[in-house]
CSV table of C-alpha atoms in Angstrom, one decimal:
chain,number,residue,atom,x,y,z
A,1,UNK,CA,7.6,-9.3,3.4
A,2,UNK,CA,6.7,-11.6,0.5
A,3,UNK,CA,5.5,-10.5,-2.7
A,4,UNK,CA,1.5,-11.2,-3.0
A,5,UNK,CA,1.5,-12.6,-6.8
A,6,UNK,CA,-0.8,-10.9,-8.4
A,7,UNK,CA,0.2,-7.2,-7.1
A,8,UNK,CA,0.8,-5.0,-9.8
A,9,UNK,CA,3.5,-2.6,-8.0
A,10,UNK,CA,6.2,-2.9,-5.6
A,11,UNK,CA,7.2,-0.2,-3.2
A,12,UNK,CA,10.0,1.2,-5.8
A,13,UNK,CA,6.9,0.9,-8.3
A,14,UNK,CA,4.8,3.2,-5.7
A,15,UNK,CA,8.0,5.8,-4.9
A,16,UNK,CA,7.8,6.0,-9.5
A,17,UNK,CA,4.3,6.4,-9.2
A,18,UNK,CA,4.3,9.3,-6.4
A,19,UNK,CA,7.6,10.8,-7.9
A,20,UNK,CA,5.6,11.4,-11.3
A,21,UNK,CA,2.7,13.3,-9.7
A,22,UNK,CA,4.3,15.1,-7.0
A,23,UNK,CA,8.0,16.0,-8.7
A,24,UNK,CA,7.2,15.2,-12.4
A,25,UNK,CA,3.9,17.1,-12.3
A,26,UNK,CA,2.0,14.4,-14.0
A,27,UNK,CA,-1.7,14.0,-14.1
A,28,UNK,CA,-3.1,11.0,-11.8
A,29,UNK,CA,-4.8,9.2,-14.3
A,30,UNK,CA,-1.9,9.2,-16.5
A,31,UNK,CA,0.4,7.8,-13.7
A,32,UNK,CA,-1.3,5.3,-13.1
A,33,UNK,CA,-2.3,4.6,-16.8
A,34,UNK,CA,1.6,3.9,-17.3
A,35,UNK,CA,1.8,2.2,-14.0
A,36,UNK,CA,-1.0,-0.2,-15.5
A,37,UNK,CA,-2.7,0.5,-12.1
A,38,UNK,CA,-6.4,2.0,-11.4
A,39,UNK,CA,-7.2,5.5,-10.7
A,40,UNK,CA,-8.4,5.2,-7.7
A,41,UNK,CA,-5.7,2.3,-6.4
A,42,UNK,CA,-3.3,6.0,-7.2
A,43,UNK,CA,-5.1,8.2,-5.7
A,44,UNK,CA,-4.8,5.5,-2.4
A,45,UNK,CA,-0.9,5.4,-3.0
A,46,UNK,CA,-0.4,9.2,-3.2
A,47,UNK,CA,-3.0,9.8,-0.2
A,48,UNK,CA,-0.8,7.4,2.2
A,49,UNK,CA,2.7,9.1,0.7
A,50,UNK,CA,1.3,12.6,1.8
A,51,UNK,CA,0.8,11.0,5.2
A,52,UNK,CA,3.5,10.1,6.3
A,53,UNK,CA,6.4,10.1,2.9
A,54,UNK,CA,8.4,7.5,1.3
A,55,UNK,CA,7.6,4.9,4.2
A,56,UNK,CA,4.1,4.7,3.9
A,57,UNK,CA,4.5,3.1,0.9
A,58,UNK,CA,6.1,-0.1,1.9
A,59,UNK,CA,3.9,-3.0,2.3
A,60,UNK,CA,2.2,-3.5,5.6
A,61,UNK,CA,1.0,-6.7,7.5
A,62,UNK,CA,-2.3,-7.7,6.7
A,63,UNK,CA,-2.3,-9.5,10.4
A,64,UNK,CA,-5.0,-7.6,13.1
A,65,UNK,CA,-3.6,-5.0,15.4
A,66,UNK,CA,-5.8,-6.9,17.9
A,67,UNK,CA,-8.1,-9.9,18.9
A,68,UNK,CA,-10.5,-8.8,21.1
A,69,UNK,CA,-12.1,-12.4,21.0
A,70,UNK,CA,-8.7,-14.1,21.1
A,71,UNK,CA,-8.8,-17.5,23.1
A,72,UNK,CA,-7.4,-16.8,26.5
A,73,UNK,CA,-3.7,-17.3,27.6
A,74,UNK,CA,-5.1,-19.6,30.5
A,75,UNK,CA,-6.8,-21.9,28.5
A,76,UNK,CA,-4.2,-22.1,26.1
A,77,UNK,CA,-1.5,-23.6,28.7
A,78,UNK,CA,-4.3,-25.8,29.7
A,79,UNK,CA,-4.5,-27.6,25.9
């Protein structure tokens, strides 16, 4: 997946970030302070880690997990 050019982090970024407050014992708000990230955008990153580990914090696809108004398959064979 592509970069989006203005994040701040990358996912090895993210497994630093969570390694310093889980293993390191670092406060959040200094983590992120030396990530150069928010507070709270931390707190997000280190919630998702304890959900579900290390793969939680790769990025994810920003497309819909559904279209309940999608156009239907008929008509689209028809155009």
């Amino acid at each position: 997946m592509n970069m989006h050019e203005n994040a701040r982090m990358t996912v090895h970024g993210r497994v630093l970030l969570v390694n310093r407050i889980v293993a390191g014992g670092w406060r959040v708000a200094d983590a992120a302070r030396a990530a150069g990230i928010s507070e709270r955008t931390a707190y997000k990153w280190l919630a998702r880690f304890r959900a579900g580990g290390e793969r939680m914090l790769h990025d994810r696809s920003s497309a819909p997990g559904r279209m309940p108004h999608a156009t239907p398959v008929a008509t689209i064979e028809a155009v």
